[in-house]
Tab-separated table of C-alpha atoms in Angstrom:
chain	number	residue	atom	x	y	z
A	1	MET	CA	75.546	-14.597	-50.627
A	2	PRO	CA	78.652	-16.481	-49.398
A	3	GLY	CA	79.012	-16.393	-45.660
A	4	ALA	CA	75.464	-15.196	-45.049
A	5	ARG	CA	73.024	-17.209	-42.986
A	6	SER	CA	71.037	-19.051	-45.627
A	7	GLU	CA	68.764	-21.588	-43.980
A	8	LEU	CA	65.831	-21.392	-41.591
A	9	LYS	CA	66.628	-23.790	-38.765
A	10	GLN	CA	63.944	-25.985	-37.285
A	11	GLY	CA	63.129	-25.595	-33.622
A	12	GLY	CA	64.680	-22.213	-33.010
A	13	ARG	CA	64.334	-18.546	-33.724
A	14	MET	CA	66.107	-17.216	-36.776
A	15	ALA	CA	66.383	-13.695	-38.018
A	16	THR	CA	65.251	-12.795	-41.510
A	17	ILE	CA	67.300	-14.556	-44.158
A	18	THR	CA	69.353	-13.822	-47.233
A	19	PHE	CA	68.191	-15.967	-50.141
A	20	ASP	CA	70.958	-18.297	-51.239
A	21	THR	CA	71.562	-19.678	-54.705
A	22	PRO	CA	69.933	-23.005	-55.728
A	23	ALA	CA	71.800	-25.949	-54.204
A	24	HIS	CA	74.206	-23.369	-52.698
A	25	LEU	CA	75.897	-22.945	-56.077
A	26	ARG	CA	79.066	-20.865	-56.107
A	27	ASP	CA	79.486	-20.173	-59.814
A	28	ALA	CA	80.622	-16.583	-59.253
A	29	PRO	CA	83.664	-15.703	-57.119
A	30	ALA	CA	83.291	-14.678	-53.506
A	31	GLY	CA	82.357	-11.029	-53.199
A	32	SER	CA	80.703	-10.929	-56.597
A	33	PRO	CA	77.688	-8.616	-56.967
A	34	PHE	CA	75.871	-11.638	-58.391
A	35	TYR	CA	74.925	-12.972	-54.944
A	36	ALA	CA	73.253	-9.778	-53.745
A	37	ALA	CA	71.520	-9.468	-57.117
A	38	TRP	CA	70.213	-13.030	-56.792
A	39	HIS	CA	68.797	-12.287	-53.343
A	40	ARG	CA	67.056	-9.203	-54.728
A	41	GLU	CA	65.615	-11.221	-57.616
A	42	ILE	CA	64.075	-13.835	-55.301
A	43	ALA	CA	62.850	-11.172	-52.873
A	44	ARG	CA	61.149	-9.482	-55.834
A	45	LEU	CA	59.360	-12.733	-56.715
A	46	VAL	CA	58.221	-13.623	-53.185
A	47	ASN	CA	55.128	-11.795	-51.979
A	48	ASP	CA	54.629	-11.146	-48.289
A	49	ARG	CA	51.662	-11.914	-46.042
A	50	VAL	CA	49.431	-13.676	-48.561
A	51	PRO	CA	46.341	-15.289	-46.900
A	52	LEU	CA	46.506	-18.738	-48.526
A	53	SER	CA	44.052	-20.672	-46.372
A	54	ARG	CA	42.944	-19.110	-43.121
A	55	PRO	CA	44.048	-18.588	-40.441
A	56	GLY	CA	47.669	-18.886	-41.649
A	57	ARG	CA	49.413	-17.148	-44.511
A	58	SER	CA	52.450	-17.148	-46.785
A	59	VAL	CA	55.282	-14.808	-45.820
A	60	ASP	CA	58.563	-13.567	-47.208
A	61	PRO	CA	61.315	-14.977	-44.931
A	62	SER	CA	63.628	-12.120	-45.895
A	63	VAL	CA	61.126	-9.778	-44.219
A	64	VAL	CA	59.361	-11.905	-41.579
A	65	ASP	CA	61.192	-13.782	-38.829
A	66	LEU	CA	59.845	-17.337	-38.424
A	67	GLU	CA	60.239	-19.816	-35.596
A	68	VAL	CA	60.184	-22.924	-37.773
A	69	ASP	CA	58.078	-25.875	-36.620
A	70	GLU	CA	58.359	-28.082	-39.687
A	71	GLU	CA	59.776	-28.474	-43.156
A	72	ARG	CA	57.712	-30.080	-45.910
A	73	LEU	CA	59.164	-31.837	-48.960
A	74	LYS	CA	56.666	-31.722	-51.833
A	75	THR	CA	57.293	-34.331	-54.532
A	76	TRP	CA	55.934	-35.347	-57.928
A	77	THR	CA	57.172	-37.297	-60.945
A	78	GLY	CA	58.840	-35.644	-63.903
A	79	PHE	CA	56.656	-36.769	-66.788
A	80	SER	CA	53.821	-34.478	-67.881
A	81	ARG	CA	50.535	-35.415	-66.214
A	82	PRO	CA	48.511	-33.586	-68.906
A	83	LEU	CA	50.119	-35.767	-71.583
A	84	LEU	CA	49.276	-38.914	-69.634
A	85	MET	CA	45.676	-37.751	-69.324
A	86	GLU	CA	45.439	-36.859	-73.013
A	87	HIS	CA	46.946	-40.194	-74.110
A	88	ARG	CA	45.568	-42.344	-71.318
A	89	ASP	CA	45.269	-45.471	-73.485
A	90	ASP	CA	48.345	-44.891	-75.654
A	91	ARG	CA	51.497	-44.368	-73.609
A	92	PRO	CA	53.844	-44.546	-76.637
A	93	ALA	CA	51.951	-41.550	-78.050
A	94	ALA	CA	52.396	-39.679	-74.767
A	95	PHE	CA	56.131	-40.384	-74.771
A	96	ALA	CA	56.490	-39.319	-78.414
A	97	ALA	CA	54.671	-36.046	-77.738
A	98	SER	CA	56.922	-35.328	-74.761
A	99	GLU	CA	59.986	-34.821	-76.971
A	100	ASP	CA	58.793	-31.232	-77.502
A	101	ARG	CA	60.139	-29.136	-74.615
A	102	SER	CA	57.085	-26.879	-74.765
A	103	VAL	CA	55.037	-29.688	-73.169
A	104	GLN	CA	57.608	-30.708	-70.528
A	105	ILE	CA	55.455	-29.016	-67.929
A	106	GLU	CA	56.327	-30.577	-64.541
A	107	TYR	CA	59.397	-28.408	-63.823
A	108	LEU	CA	61.629	-30.976	-65.523
A	109	GLU	CA	63.044	-30.496	-69.012
A	110	TRP	CA	65.405	-32.690	-70.970
A	111	HIS	CA	67.551	-32.871	-74.081
A	112	VAL	CA	68.131	-36.124	-75.972
A	113	THR	CA	71.390	-36.824	-77.775
A	114	ARG	CA	71.214	-39.376	-80.599
A	115	THR	CA	73.731	-41.089	-82.842
A	116	ASP	CA	72.365	-42.713	-85.995
A	117	GLY	CA	68.900	-42.439	-84.465
A	118	ALA	CA	69.753	-44.248	-81.220
A	119	ILE	CA	69.699	-42.409	-77.896
A	120	THR	CA	73.175	-42.079	-76.427
A	121	LYS	CA	72.540	-39.569	-73.645
A	122	ILE	CA	69.654	-37.799	-71.896
A	123	THR	CA	70.302	-34.628	-69.912
A	124	PHE	CA	67.690	-33.419	-67.411
A	125	THR	CA	67.569	-29.987	-65.791
A	126	THR	CA	65.576	-28.119	-63.165
A	127	GLU	CA	67.499	-24.855	-63.478
A	128	THR	CA	65.520	-21.666	-63.948
A	129	PRO	CA	66.011	-18.880	-66.500
A	130	GLU	CA	66.109	-16.263	-63.739
A	131	TYR	CA	69.438	-17.591	-62.458
A	132	TYR	CA	71.104	-17.183	-65.834
A	133	ALA	CA	69.574	-13.765	-66.459
A	134	VAL	CA	71.103	-12.515	-63.196
A	135	LEU	CA	74.458	-14.038	-64.174
A	136	ALA	CA	74.277	-12.277	-67.550
A	137	ALA	CA	73.640	-8.942	-65.838
A	138	THR	CA	76.401	-9.279	-63.240
A	139	GLU	CA	78.956	-11.894	-64.371
A	140	PRO	CA	78.794	-12.395	-68.171
A	141	GLN	CA	82.142	-14.211	-68.265
A	142	VAL	CA	80.923	-16.673	-65.638
A	143	LEU	CA	77.813	-17.193	-67.753
A	144	LEU	CA	79.926	-17.957	-70.818
A	145	ASP	CA	82.274	-20.298	-68.940
A	146	LEU	CA	79.312	-22.172	-67.511
A	147	TYR	CA	77.697	-22.673	-70.906
A	148	ARG	CA	80.979	-23.870	-72.352
A	149	ARG	CA	81.359	-26.409	-69.562
A	150	LEU	CA	77.775	-27.668	-69.692
A	151	VAL	CA	77.161	-27.677	-73.440
A	152	SER	CA	80.067	-26.847	-75.771
A	153	PRO	CA	83.402	-24.994	-75.866
A	154	GLN	CA	82.138	-23.380	-79.077
A	155	VAL	CA	79.621	-21.143	-77.243
A	156	GLN	CA	80.241	-17.418	-77.756
A	157	LEU	CA	78.998	-14.618	-75.511
A	158	ALA	CA	77.122	-13.085	-78.443
A	159	ASP	CA	75.070	-16.303	-78.607
A	160	LEU	CA	73.831	-15.687	-75.066
A	161	VAL	CA	73.583	-11.938	-74.601
A	162	GLY	CA	72.047	-9.343	-76.898
A	163	ALA	CA	73.516	-5.985	-77.891
A	164	GLY	CA	71.900	-4.272	-74.910
A	165	GLY	CA	73.262	-6.844	-72.462
A	166	THR	CA	69.953	-8.687	-72.194
A	167	TYR	CA	70.137	-12.428	-71.711
A	168	LYS	CA	68.692	-14.631	-74.476
A	169	PRO	CA	67.215	-17.702	-72.731
A	170	ARG	CA	66.136	-19.365	-75.997
A	171	ASN	CA	69.596	-19.314	-77.511
A	172	LYS	CA	70.623	-22.232	-79.716
A	173	TRP	CA	72.775	-23.840	-77.022
A	174	ASN	CA	69.746	-24.076	-74.727
A	175	THR	CA	67.324	-25.286	-77.399
A	176	THR	CA	68.381	-27.153	-80.536
A	177	LEU	CA	72.008	-27.803	-79.581
A	178	GLY	CA	71.695	-28.552	-75.886
A	179	ILE	CA	70.110	-27.721	-72.572
A	180	VAL	CA	71.092	-25.545	-69.610
A	181	HIS	CA	67.833	-24.352	-68.046
A	182	TYR	CA	64.072	-24.251	-68.559
A	183	ILE	CA	62.525	-22.691	-71.651
A	184	MET	CA	58.927	-23.937	-71.228
A	185	PRO	CA	57.002	-20.710	-70.405
A	186	ILE	CA	55.568	-21.774	-67.018
A	187	ASN	CA	58.706	-23.565	-65.818
A	188	SER	CA	60.458	-20.860	-63.816
A	189	MET	CA	61.278	-19.702	-60.320
A	190	LYS	CA	58.583	-17.056	-60.727
A	191	ASP	CA	55.931	-19.675	-61.463
A	192	MET	CA	57.012	-22.079	-58.726
A	193	LEU	CA	56.922	-19.336	-56.107
A	194	GLY	CA	53.681	-17.944	-57.508
A	195	VAL	CA	51.831	-21.266	-57.371
A	196	SER	CA	53.085	-21.710	-53.800
A	197	GLU	CA	51.255	-18.478	-52.949
A	198	GLU	CA	48.004	-19.450	-54.641
A	199	ILE	CA	45.016	-18.606	-52.429
A	200	GLN	CA	42.582	-21.417	-51.659
A	201	ASN	CA	39.353	-20.727	-53.566
A	202	ALA	CA	37.054	-21.773	-50.714
A	203	ALA	CA	37.791	-19.551	-47.747
A	204	ASP	CA	36.138	-21.838	-45.180
A	205	ALA	CA	37.493	-25.150	-46.531
A	206	ARG	CA	38.400	-27.683	-43.860
A	207	ASP	CA	40.518	-29.888	-46.135
A	208	ASN	CA	41.894	-30.013	-49.678
A	209	PHE	CA	38.819	-31.766	-51.086
A	210	GLU	CA	36.374	-28.941	-50.429
A	211	PRO	CA	38.064	-26.426	-52.794
A	212	LEU	CA	38.163	-28.966	-55.665
A	213	PRO	CA	38.004	-29.150	-58.623
A	214	TYR	CA	41.488	-27.721	-58.703
A	215	GLN	CA	42.013	-25.548	-61.761
A	216	ARG	CA	45.478	-26.784	-62.715
A	217	MET	CA	46.155	-30.053	-64.520
A	218	THR	CA	49.811	-30.605	-63.679
A	219	GLY	CA	51.004	-32.920	-60.935
A	220	ALA	CA	53.452	-30.335	-59.578
A	221	ASP	CA	51.122	-27.379	-59.083
A	222	ALA	CA	48.629	-29.254	-56.945
A	223	ARG	CA	51.387	-30.371	-54.604
A	224	LEU	CA	52.820	-26.873	-54.318
A	225	SER	CA	49.456	-25.407	-53.323
A	226	PHE	CA	47.736	-28.205	-51.396
A	227	ASP	CA	50.583	-28.858	-48.989
A	228	ASN	CA	50.790	-25.178	-48.089
A	229	TRP	CA	47.046	-25.046	-47.479
A	230	VAL	CA	47.323	-27.951	-45.027
A	231	MET	CA	49.821	-25.995	-42.947
A	232	THR	CA	48.137	-22.590	-43.106
A	233	ARG	CA	44.788	-24.101	-42.030
A	234	ARG	CA	46.610	-25.038	-38.837
A	235	GLY	CA	47.443	-21.380	-38.286
A	236	LEU	CA	51.071	-21.654	-39.384
A	237	SER	CA	52.848	-19.200	-41.637
A	238	VAL	CA	54.653	-20.762	-44.602
A	239	ALA	CA	57.713	-19.590	-46.507
A	240	PRO	CA	60.023	-20.882	-49.235
A	241	TRP	CA	62.810	-23.123	-48.023
A	242	ASN	CA	66.257	-21.637	-48.410
A	243	PRO	CA	67.831	-22.033	-50.902
A	244	PRO	CA	64.665	-21.781	-53.001
A	245	GLY	CA	64.683	-24.039	-56.017
A	246	LEU	CA	63.273	-26.981	-57.897
A	247	TYR	CA	65.286	-30.121	-57.352
A	248	ILE	CA	65.633	-33.704	-58.506
A	249	VAL	CA	65.576	-35.847	-55.364
A	250	ASP	CA	65.330	-39.406	-56.691
A	251	TRP	CA	65.449	-41.641	-59.756
A	252	ASP	CA	64.667	-45.322	-60.092
A	253	ASP	CA	65.944	-47.760	-62.728
A	254	THR	CA	64.571	-50.867	-61.031
A	255	GLY	CA	63.727	-53.489	-63.640
A	256	TRP	CA	65.644	-51.817	-66.469
A	257	THR	CA	67.723	-54.280	-68.448
A	258	LYS	CA	70.770	-54.373	-70.692
A	259	PRO	CA	70.540	-55.973	-74.153
A	260	ASP	CA	71.557	-59.320	-72.615
A	261	GLY	CA	68.621	-59.172	-70.181
A	262	THR	CA	70.671	-58.468	-67.038
A	263	PRO	CA	69.900	-55.493	-64.758
A	264	VAL	CA	71.459	-52.178	-65.722
A	265	ASP	CA	74.344	-50.717	-63.779
A	266	ASP	CA	74.330	-47.194	-62.380
A	267	TYR	CA	74.522	-44.953	-65.447
A	268	TRP	CA	73.336	-41.762	-63.704
A	269	THR	CA	75.612	-38.755	-63.192
A	270	VAL	CA	74.825	-35.738	-61.034
A	271	ALA	CA	76.344	-32.990	-63.182
A	272	ARG	CA	75.195	-30.022	-61.107
A	273	GLY	CA	73.825	-29.613	-57.607
A	274	ALA	CA	74.140	-31.879	-54.589
A	275	GLU	CA	72.408	-34.800	-52.899
A	276	GLY	CA	68.757	-33.901	-52.379
A	277	MET	CA	69.250	-30.762	-54.476
A	278	VAL	CA	70.181	-32.076	-57.927
A	279	LEU	CA	69.831	-29.513	-60.703
A	280	ARG	CA	71.336	-31.376	-63.650
A	281	LEU	CA	71.182	-35.144	-64.086
A	282	GLU	CA	72.635	-37.123	-66.993
A	283	TYR	CA	71.877	-40.652	-68.109
A	284	GLU	CA	74.578	-42.169	-70.328
A	285	VAL	CA	76.136	-45.604	-70.745
A	286	PRO	CA	79.955	-45.532	-70.378
A	287	ALA	CA	81.964	-45.882	-73.563
A	288	THR	CA	83.463	-49.096	-72.152
A	289	GLU	CA	80.120	-50.848	-72.682
A	290	ASP	CA	79.112	-52.218	-76.097
A	291	PHE	CA	75.647	-50.633	-76.103
A	292	VAL	CA	73.957	-47.240	-75.620
A	293	VAL	CA	70.951	-45.842	-73.756
A	294	GLY	CA	68.658	-46.696	-76.678
A	295	ASP	CA	69.501	-50.383	-76.231
A	296	ILE	CA	68.281	-50.426	-72.610
A	297	ALA	CA	64.783	-51.797	-72.064
A	298	ILE	CA	62.177	-50.565	-69.563
A	299	GLY	CA	59.462	-53.141	-69.075
A	300	GLY	CA	60.855	-55.056	-72.040
A	301	ARG	CA	60.645	-52.046	-74.411
A	302	PRO	CA	63.797	-50.242	-75.635
A	303	ILE	CA	64.148	-46.590	-74.674
A	304	THR	CA	63.153	-44.439	-77.644
A	305	THR	CA	62.355	-41.115	-75.935
A	306	GLY	CA	63.539	-39.073	-72.978
A	307	GLY	CA	60.063	-39.153	-71.498
A	308	GLU	CA	60.331	-42.862	-70.728
A	309	VAL	CA	63.208	-42.033	-68.391
A	310	ALA	CA	61.642	-38.796	-67.062
A	311	GLU	CA	58.714	-40.850	-65.766
A	312	HIS	CA	61.106	-42.457	-63.263
A	313	ILE	CA	62.512	-39.181	-61.899
A	314	VAL	CA	61.129	-37.520	-58.747
A	315	LEU	CA	61.084	-33.723	-58.429
A	316	SER	CA	60.709	-31.617	-55.319
A	317	ALA	CA	60.270	-28.197	-53.789
A	318	ARG	CA	60.416	-27.425	-50.085
A	319	THR	CA	58.451	-25.195	-47.752
A	320	VAL	CA	59.042	-24.301	-44.122
A	321	ALA	CA	56.235	-23.479	-41.709
A	322	GLY	CA	56.087	-21.997	-38.240
A	323	ARG	CA	55.066	-19.095	-36.059
A	324	GLU	CA	55.977	-15.512	-36.804
A	325	SER	CA	58.241	-13.944	-34.205
A	326	PRO	CA	57.049	-10.684	-32.705
């Protein structure tokens, strides 16, 4: 909530925290009940004192006071690893399959805008449905204003919230007509925090190779679990970084070319979030140019899907680790 201590500081004792909003967003006005409701939602999703890999454990930093020794940035690329494995020898097939948001499984989802078949804009998001459900319950007008700003001024509250006040995450403005947050079933704050608390399946493992084969196929889930196991085997307690979230931390257009063969300019726009904590990223060529995104080539091939760009985006989640204060 605004004004509350929201980060665990390295190298010093901190009292238990209040969970802040992703990227320190301030969509609701100061004093809104939204912020306390968001803290309660994250606290509900974070389990306390889970024995991940002995002798350390995962803890809830809103309950347990940690003296933080280190912060770990876990990263992976945005394109679906299962699709790459399935279409190992046919990357165009993998990219074509990735246009379905139900397979955008690495905590990155995107919406492609086309004009006469050519891609004009790609919008990427790492925002979770939980955030918008809490907004719907506490600040429905803020929810509506946000949708209108991000997608279309034509959005109506009835499109987003049912008769009983329940949020509708798969509304048309977040599916066929645009994108605001995740809809893929295992892309959520609940799943990210849950995988981070996954218990190592070999209690006496000395490294991350001994518990293999790892049961999950995605690139993200292995990072979320393995890195925590490294720290808890050292006897440290781990906790979600504050503010908890899934963030875009990097993107790379090296080697991409305009239709005339020259390197592309910077066509990326951070539409939501902040440096190191990007939640919404847009790729669009300015109207002053005489070409569109679909005319840009990666490795000599024109961009025909959002997945070809997603492959060059780096995602992250953070964990802190340290000793529990008495």
